Amino acid sequence: MPPDGGRRFTFDTVFYAGLKKLTENYYLVEQLLKVKRNCPGEVIGMMELLFYFVAIMQRFQILPPKGKAPRLEGTLGLTYHAVPQELRFVRRE
């Protein structure tokens, strides 16, 4: 007699047993599939970017190059966004 008590474990028996358990808890599975899943480090990464930005803003004044005014035009596409421009960072005292 086999050590498993006479039962044969094949891919089909294991797969269909698992599928039966999933269909019994279909509501739970459906709700889990609807939930947006994020990377656990995404929030931490966004906080780090915020801290980095705040540290720069606290330590430097951000100004246009000497003798030039900032360009106020932008690019119109799906949204309106500013064009890239040169900046200078002056250490705050």
PDB file of C-alpha atoms in Angstrom:
ATOM      1  CA  MET A   1       0.000   0.000   0.000  1.00  0.00           C
ATOM      2  CA  PRO A   2       1.377   3.455  -0.851  1.00  0.00           C
ATOM      3  CA  PRO A   3       2.456   5.673   2.056  1.00  0.00           C
ATOM      4  CA  ASP A   4      -0.248   8.212   1.231  1.00  0.00           C
ATOM      5  CA  GLY A   5      -3.039   5.842   2.219  1.00  0.00           C
ATOM      6  CA  GLY A   6      -3.898   4.636  -1.271  1.00  0.00           C
ATOM      7  CA  ARG A   7      -4.639   8.083  -2.725  1.00  0.00           C
ATOM      8  CA  ARG A   8      -2.829   9.114  -5.851  1.00  0.00           C
ATOM      9  CA  PHE A   9      -1.698  12.713  -6.153  1.00  0.00           C
ATOM     10  CA  THR A  10      -1.524  13.849  -9.737  1.00  0.00           C
ATOM     11  CA  PHE A  11      -1.568  17.270 -11.254  1.00  0.00           C
ATOM     12  CA  ASP A  12      -5.273  16.969 -12.074  1.00  0.00           C
ATOM     13  CA  THR A  13      -6.380  15.995  -8.570  1.00  0.00           C
ATOM     14  CA  VAL A  14      -4.338  18.725  -6.888  1.00  0.00           C
ATOM     15  CA  PHE A  15      -5.302  21.377  -9.459  1.00  0.00           C
ATOM     16  CA  TYR A  16      -9.030  20.623  -9.339  1.00  0.00           C
ATOM     17  CA  ALA A  17      -9.025  20.442  -5.545  1.00  0.00           C
ATOM     18  CA  GLY A  18      -7.480  23.918  -5.434  1.00  0.00           C
ATOM     19  CA  LEU A  19      -9.912  25.180  -8.054  1.00  0.00           C
ATOM     20  CA  LYS A  20     -12.834  23.856  -6.003  1.00  0.00           C
ATOM     21  CA  LYS A  21     -11.595  25.754  -2.940  1.00  0.00           C
ATOM     22  CA  LEU A  22     -11.274  28.931  -5.016  1.00  0.00           C
ATOM     23  CA  THR A  23     -14.797  28.661  -6.347  1.00  0.00           C
ATOM     24  CA  GLU A  24     -16.143  28.114  -2.839  1.00  0.00           C
ATOM     25  CA  ASN A  25     -14.572  31.456  -1.822  1.00  0.00           C
ATOM     26  CA  TYR A  26     -15.387  33.210  -5.091  1.00  0.00           C
ATOM     27  CA  TYR A  27     -16.631  36.404  -3.423  1.00  0.00           C
ATOM     28  CA  LEU A  28     -13.373  36.775  -1.484  1.00  0.00           C
ATOM     29  CA  VAL A  29     -11.264  36.136  -4.584  1.00  0.00           C
ATOM     30  CA  GLU A  30     -13.341  38.613  -6.591  1.00  0.00           C
ATOM     31  CA  GLN A  31     -12.845  41.326  -3.969  1.00  0.00           C
ATOM     32  CA  LEU A  32      -9.092  40.680  -3.777  1.00  0.00           C
ATOM     33  CA  LEU A  33      -8.776  41.007  -7.551  1.00  0.00           C
ATOM     34  CA  LYS A  34     -10.514  44.410  -7.520  1.00  0.00           C
ATOM     35  CA  VAL A  35      -8.069  45.924  -5.013  1.00  0.00           C
ATOM     36  CA  LYS A  36      -5.291  48.064  -6.486  1.00  0.00           C
ATOM     37  CA  ARG A  37      -1.973  46.522  -5.553  1.00  0.00           C
ATOM     38  CA  ASN A  38       1.092  48.727  -5.162  1.00  0.00           C
ATOM     39  CA  CYS A  39       4.708  48.086  -4.534  1.00  0.00           C
ATOM     40  CA  PRO A  40       5.240  48.310  -0.750  1.00  0.00           C
ATOM     41  CA  GLY A  41       8.191  50.658  -1.274  1.00  0.00           C
ATOM     42  CA  GLU A  42       6.299  53.085  -3.504  1.00  0.00           C
ATOM     43  CA  VAL A  43       5.008  55.220  -0.629  1.00  0.00           C
ATOM     44  CA  ILE A  44       8.425  55.265   1.025  1.00  0.00           C
ATOM     45  CA  GLY A  45      10.019  56.306  -2.276  1.00  0.00           C
ATOM     46  CA  MET A  46       7.523  59.152  -2.715  1.00  0.00           C
ATOM     47  CA  MET A  47       8.217  60.349   0.836  1.00  0.00           C
ATOM     48  CA  GLU A  48      11.964  60.312   0.133  1.00  0.00           C
ATOM     49  CA  LEU A  49      11.423  62.455  -2.975  1.00  0.00           C
ATOM     50  CA  LEU A  50       9.356  64.897  -0.920  1.00  0.00           C
ATOM     51  CA  PHE A  51      12.081  65.127   1.762  1.00  0.00           C
ATOM     52  CA  TYR A  52      14.735  65.683  -0.923  1.00  0.00           C
ATOM     53  CA  PHE A  53      12.677  68.448  -2.573  1.00  0.00           C
ATOM     54  CA  VAL A  54      11.966  70.158   0.762  1.00  0.00           C
ATOM     55  CA  ALA A  55      15.661  70.033   1.727  1.00  0.00           C
ATOM     56  CA  ILE A  56      16.616  71.733  -1.572  1.00  0.00           C
ATOM     57  CA  MET A  57      13.949  74.411  -1.129  1.00  0.00           C
ATOM     58  CA  GLN A  58      15.132  75.110   2.440  1.00  0.00           C
ATOM     59  CA  ARG A  59      18.817  75.425   1.503  1.00  0.00           C
ATOM     60  CA  PHE A  60      18.654  77.242  -1.848  1.00  0.00           C
ATOM     61  CA  GLN A  61      16.890  80.090  -3.582  1.00  0.00           C
ATOM     62  CA  ILE A  62      15.914  79.027  -7.082  1.00  0.00           C
ATOM     63  CA  LEU A  63      16.317  81.917  -9.536  1.00  0.00           C
ATOM     64  CA  PRO A  64      16.589  82.432 -13.298  1.00  0.00           C
ATOM     65  CA  PRO A  65      20.056  83.085 -14.761  1.00  0.00           C
ATOM     66  CA  LYS A  66      21.457  86.599 -14.172  1.00  0.00           C
ATOM     67  CA  GLY A  67      20.097  89.118 -16.652  1.00  0.00           C
ATOM     68  CA  LYS A  68      17.360  86.825 -17.980  1.00  0.00           C
ATOM     69  CA  ALA A  69      13.689  86.821 -17.098  1.00  0.00           C
ATOM     70  CA  PRO A  70      11.916  83.505 -16.669  1.00  0.00           C
ATOM     71  CA  ARG A  71       9.986  82.325 -19.710  1.00  0.00           C
ATOM     72  CA  LEU A  72       6.293  82.172 -18.954  1.00  0.00           C
ATOM     73  CA  GLU A  73       5.160  80.449 -22.132  1.00  0.00           C
ATOM     74  CA  GLY A  74       4.245  76.810 -22.145  1.00  0.00           C
ATOM     75  CA  THR A  75       3.414  73.901 -24.380  1.00  0.00           C
ATOM     76  CA  LEU A  76      -0.189  73.030 -25.058  1.00  0.00           C
ATOM     77  CA  GLY A  77      -0.911  69.360 -25.469  1.00  0.00           C
ATOM     78  CA  LEU A  78      -3.253  67.197 -23.485  1.00  0.00           C
ATOM     79  CA  THR A  79      -2.288  69.520 -20.622  1.00  0.00           C
ATOM     80  CA  TYR A  80      -0.547  72.901 -20.524  1.00  0.00           C
ATOM     81  CA  HIS A  81       2.943  72.643 -19.085  1.00  0.00           C
ATOM     82  CA  ALA A  82       5.924  74.971 -18.780  1.00  0.00           C
ATOM     83  CA  VAL A  83       8.859  74.672 -21.128  1.00  0.00           C
ATOM     84  CA  PRO A  84      12.221  73.607 -19.666  1.00  0.00           C
ATOM     85  CA  GLN A  85      14.437  76.500 -18.657  1.00  0.00           C
ATOM     86  CA  GLU A  86      17.755  77.159 -17.004  1.00  0.00           C
ATOM     87  CA  LEU A  87      17.811  77.845 -13.275  1.00  0.00           C
ATOM     88  CA  ARG A  88      20.453  78.818 -10.784  1.00  0.00           C
ATOM     89  CA  PHE A  89      20.585  77.733  -7.182  1.00  0.00           C
ATOM     90  CA  VAL A  90      21.822  80.351  -4.728  1.00  0.00           C
ATOM     91  CA  ARG A  91      22.743  79.119  -1.255  1.00  0.00           C
ATOM     92  CA  ARG A  92      20.621  80.714   1.465  1.00  0.00           C
ATOM     93  CA  GLU A  93      22.458  82.387   4.309  1.00  0.00           C
TER      94      GLU A  93
END
